[in-house]
Coordinates of C-alpha atoms (C1' of nucleotides) in Angstrom, one line a residue:
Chain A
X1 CA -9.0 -2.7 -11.1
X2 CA -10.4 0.9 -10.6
X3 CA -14.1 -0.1 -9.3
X4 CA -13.5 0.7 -6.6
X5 CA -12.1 4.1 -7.0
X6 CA -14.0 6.4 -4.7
X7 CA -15.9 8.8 -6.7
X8 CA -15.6 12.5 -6.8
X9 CA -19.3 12.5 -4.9
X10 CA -17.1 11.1 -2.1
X11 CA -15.3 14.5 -1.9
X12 CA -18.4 16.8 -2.8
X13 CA -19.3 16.3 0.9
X14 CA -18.9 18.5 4.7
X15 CA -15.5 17.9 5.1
X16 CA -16.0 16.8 8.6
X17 CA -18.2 14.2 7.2
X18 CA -15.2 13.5 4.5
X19 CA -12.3 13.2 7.4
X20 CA -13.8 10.4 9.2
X21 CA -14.7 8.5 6.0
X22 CA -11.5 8.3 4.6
X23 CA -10.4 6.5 7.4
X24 CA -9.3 3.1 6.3
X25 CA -9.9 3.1 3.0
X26 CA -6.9 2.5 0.7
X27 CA -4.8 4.9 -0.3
X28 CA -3.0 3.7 -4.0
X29 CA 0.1 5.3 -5.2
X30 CA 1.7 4.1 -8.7
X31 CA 5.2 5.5 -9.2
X32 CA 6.8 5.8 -12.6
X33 CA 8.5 2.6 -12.8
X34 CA 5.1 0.8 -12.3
X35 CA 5.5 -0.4 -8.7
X36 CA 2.7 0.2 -7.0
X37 CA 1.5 1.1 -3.0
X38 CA -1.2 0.0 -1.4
X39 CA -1.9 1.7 2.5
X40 CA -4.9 2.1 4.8
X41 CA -5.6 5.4 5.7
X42 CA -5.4 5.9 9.4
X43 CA -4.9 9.1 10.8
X44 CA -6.8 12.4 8.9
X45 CA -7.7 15.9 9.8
X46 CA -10.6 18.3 8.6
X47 CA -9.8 21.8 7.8
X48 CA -12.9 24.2 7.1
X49 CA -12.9 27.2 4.7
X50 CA -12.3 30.9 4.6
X51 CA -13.8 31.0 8.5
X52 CA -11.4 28.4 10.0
X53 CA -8.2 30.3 11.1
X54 CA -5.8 27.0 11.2
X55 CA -7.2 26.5 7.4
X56 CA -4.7 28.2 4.3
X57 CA -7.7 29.5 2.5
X58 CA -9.0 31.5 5.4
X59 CA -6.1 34.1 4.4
X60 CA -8.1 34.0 1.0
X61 CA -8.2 32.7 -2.6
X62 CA -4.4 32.7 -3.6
X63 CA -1.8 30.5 -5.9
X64 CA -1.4 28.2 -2.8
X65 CA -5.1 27.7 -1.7
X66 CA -6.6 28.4 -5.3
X67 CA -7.3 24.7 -5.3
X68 CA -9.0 24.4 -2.6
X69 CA -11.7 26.9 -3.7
X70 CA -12.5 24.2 -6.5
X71 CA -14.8 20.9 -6.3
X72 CA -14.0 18.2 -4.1
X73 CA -11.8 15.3 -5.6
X74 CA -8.6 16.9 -6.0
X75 CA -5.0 17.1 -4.1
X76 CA -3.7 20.0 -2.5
X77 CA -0.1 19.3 -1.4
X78 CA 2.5 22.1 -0.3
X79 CA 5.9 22.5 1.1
X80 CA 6.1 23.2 5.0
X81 CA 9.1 23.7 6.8
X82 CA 11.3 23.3 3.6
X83 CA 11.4 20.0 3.3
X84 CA 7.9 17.7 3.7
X85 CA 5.1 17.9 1.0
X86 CA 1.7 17.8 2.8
X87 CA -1.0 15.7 1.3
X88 CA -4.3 16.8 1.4
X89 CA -7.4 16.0 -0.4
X90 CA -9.9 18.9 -1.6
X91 CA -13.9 18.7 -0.3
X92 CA -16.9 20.2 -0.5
X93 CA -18.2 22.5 -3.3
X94 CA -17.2 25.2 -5.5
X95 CA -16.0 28.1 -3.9
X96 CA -16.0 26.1 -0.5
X97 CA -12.8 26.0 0.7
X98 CA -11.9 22.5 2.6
X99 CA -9.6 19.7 2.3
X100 CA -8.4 16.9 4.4
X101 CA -4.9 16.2 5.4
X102 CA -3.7 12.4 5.3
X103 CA -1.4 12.7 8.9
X104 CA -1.1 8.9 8.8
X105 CA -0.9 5.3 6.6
X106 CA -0.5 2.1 7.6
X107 CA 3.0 1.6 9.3
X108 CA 3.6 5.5 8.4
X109 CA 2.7 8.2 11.0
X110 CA 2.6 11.1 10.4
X111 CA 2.3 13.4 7.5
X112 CA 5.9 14.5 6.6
X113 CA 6.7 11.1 6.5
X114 CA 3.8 10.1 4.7
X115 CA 4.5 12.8 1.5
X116 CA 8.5 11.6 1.5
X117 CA 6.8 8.0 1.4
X118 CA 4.6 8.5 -1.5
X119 CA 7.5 10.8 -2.9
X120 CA 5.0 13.9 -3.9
X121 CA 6.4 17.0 -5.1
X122 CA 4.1 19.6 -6.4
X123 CA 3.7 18.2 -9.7
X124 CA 0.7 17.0 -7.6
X125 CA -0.9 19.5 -7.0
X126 CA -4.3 19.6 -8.3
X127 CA -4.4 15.7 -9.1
X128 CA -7.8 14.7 -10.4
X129 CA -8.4 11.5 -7.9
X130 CA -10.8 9.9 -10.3
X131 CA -8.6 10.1 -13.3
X132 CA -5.1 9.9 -12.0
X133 CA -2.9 7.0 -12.9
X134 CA -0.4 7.6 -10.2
X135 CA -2.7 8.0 -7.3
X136 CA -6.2 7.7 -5.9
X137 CA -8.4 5.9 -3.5
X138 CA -10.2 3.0 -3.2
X139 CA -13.2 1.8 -0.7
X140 CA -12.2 -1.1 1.1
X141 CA -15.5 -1.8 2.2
X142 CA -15.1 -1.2 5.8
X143 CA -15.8 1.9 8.5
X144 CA -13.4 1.2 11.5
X145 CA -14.1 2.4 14.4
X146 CA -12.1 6.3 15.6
X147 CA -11.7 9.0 17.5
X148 CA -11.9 12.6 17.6
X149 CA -9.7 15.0 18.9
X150 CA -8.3 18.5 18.4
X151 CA -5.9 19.3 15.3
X152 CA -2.5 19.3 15.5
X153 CA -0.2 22.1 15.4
X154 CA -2.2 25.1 14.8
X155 CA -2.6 27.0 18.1
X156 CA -1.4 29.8 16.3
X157 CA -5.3 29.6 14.9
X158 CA -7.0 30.6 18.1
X159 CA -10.2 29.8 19.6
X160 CA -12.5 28.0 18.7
X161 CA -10.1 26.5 15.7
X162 CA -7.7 24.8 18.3
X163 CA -10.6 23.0 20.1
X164 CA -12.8 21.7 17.2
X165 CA -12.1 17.8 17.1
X166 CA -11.3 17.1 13.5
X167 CA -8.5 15.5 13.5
X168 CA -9.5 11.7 13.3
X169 CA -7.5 8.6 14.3
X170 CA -8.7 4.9 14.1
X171 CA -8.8 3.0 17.2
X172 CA -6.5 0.0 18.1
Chain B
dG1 C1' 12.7 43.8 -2.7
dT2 C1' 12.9 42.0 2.0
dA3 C1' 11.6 39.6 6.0
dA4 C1' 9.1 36.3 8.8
dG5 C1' 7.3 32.0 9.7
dG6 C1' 5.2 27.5 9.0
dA7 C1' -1.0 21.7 9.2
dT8 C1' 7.1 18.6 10.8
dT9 C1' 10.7 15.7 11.9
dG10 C1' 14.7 13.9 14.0
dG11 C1' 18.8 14.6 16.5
dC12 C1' 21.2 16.5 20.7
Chain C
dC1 C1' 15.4 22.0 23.3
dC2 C1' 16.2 23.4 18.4
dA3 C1' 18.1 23.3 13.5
dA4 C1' 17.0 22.0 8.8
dT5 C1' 15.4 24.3 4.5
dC6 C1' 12.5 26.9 1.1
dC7 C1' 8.1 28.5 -0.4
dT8 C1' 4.3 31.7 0.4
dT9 C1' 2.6 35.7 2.3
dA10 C1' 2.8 40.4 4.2
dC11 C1' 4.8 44.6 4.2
dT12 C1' 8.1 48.6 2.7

DNA sequence: GTAAGGATTGGC
DNA sequence: CCAATCCTTACT
């Protein structure tokens, strides 16, 4: 059933406000031959417009970050290191840069593993959540408890990106 | 056109 | 510690 697909007023939110949210709810993908994959969201980190320096679209609106610049609701996914497909999921406004990356599922941690798990390519990217047949997510009608600490892997980014605590993980 | 490097992972 | 692997961005 799809009633409890979150709606794209989920997304249209601070994106620090987003993160933390997302955090166990249920993450569906439906592959091609019908099978489908159910997994809690556990691990998730915030990244913040043009301003943020560990963010893509702080280098600006281009083919890569273009969807990030649109409403919230929609995936951004992109190749790093050659060979794992990000996941992310667009927030905020118009014109507001942010998205959230999924770093971890239920039984998967983290976020290479979680794109060759869900098998994305960049067919996905810019995914309507709220119409998609072959993914979106669903409220699972419970907030577990989390904590914050700094991103991972963007020191490159500088102060005061590397300290900000959005990067999200539930607790034990 | 060319070069550098990355929101990672897994193997040595 | 470091190679894998290729797309995006920056620069000539």
């Amino acid at each position: 059933m799809n009633n409890k697909r979150l709606p794209p007023s989920f997304f249209r939110q601070e994106v620090t406000d987003v993160a933390p949210r997302l955090l166990g709810k249920i993450l569906v993908r439906r592959f091609a031959d019908g099978s489908v994959l159910r997994l809690a969201i556990t691990e998730v980190e915030a990244y913040r417009g043009m301003e943020d320096r560990a963010c893509h679209a702080s280098k600006g609106r281009t083919t890569r970050t273009e969807v990030m610049f649109h409403n919230g609701g929609l995936v951004y996914v992109y190749l790093i290191y050659g060979m794992y497909w990000m996941l992310n999921f667009v927030s905020g406004a118009e014109n507001e840069p942010t998205a959230v990356l999924i770093r971890g599922l239920e039984g998967i941690s983290g976020p290479g593993r979680v794109g060759r798990a869900l098998q994305l390519d960049k067919s996905f990217y810019g995914e309507d959540l709220s119409t998609s047949e072959r993914i979106w997510i669903e409220d699972a009608g419970q907030q577990p408890k989390y904590t914050a600490t700094p991103r991972i892997g963007i020191n490159y980014a500088g102060e005061p990106w590397i300290s900000m605590p959005w990067r999200f993980v539930v607790e034990k």
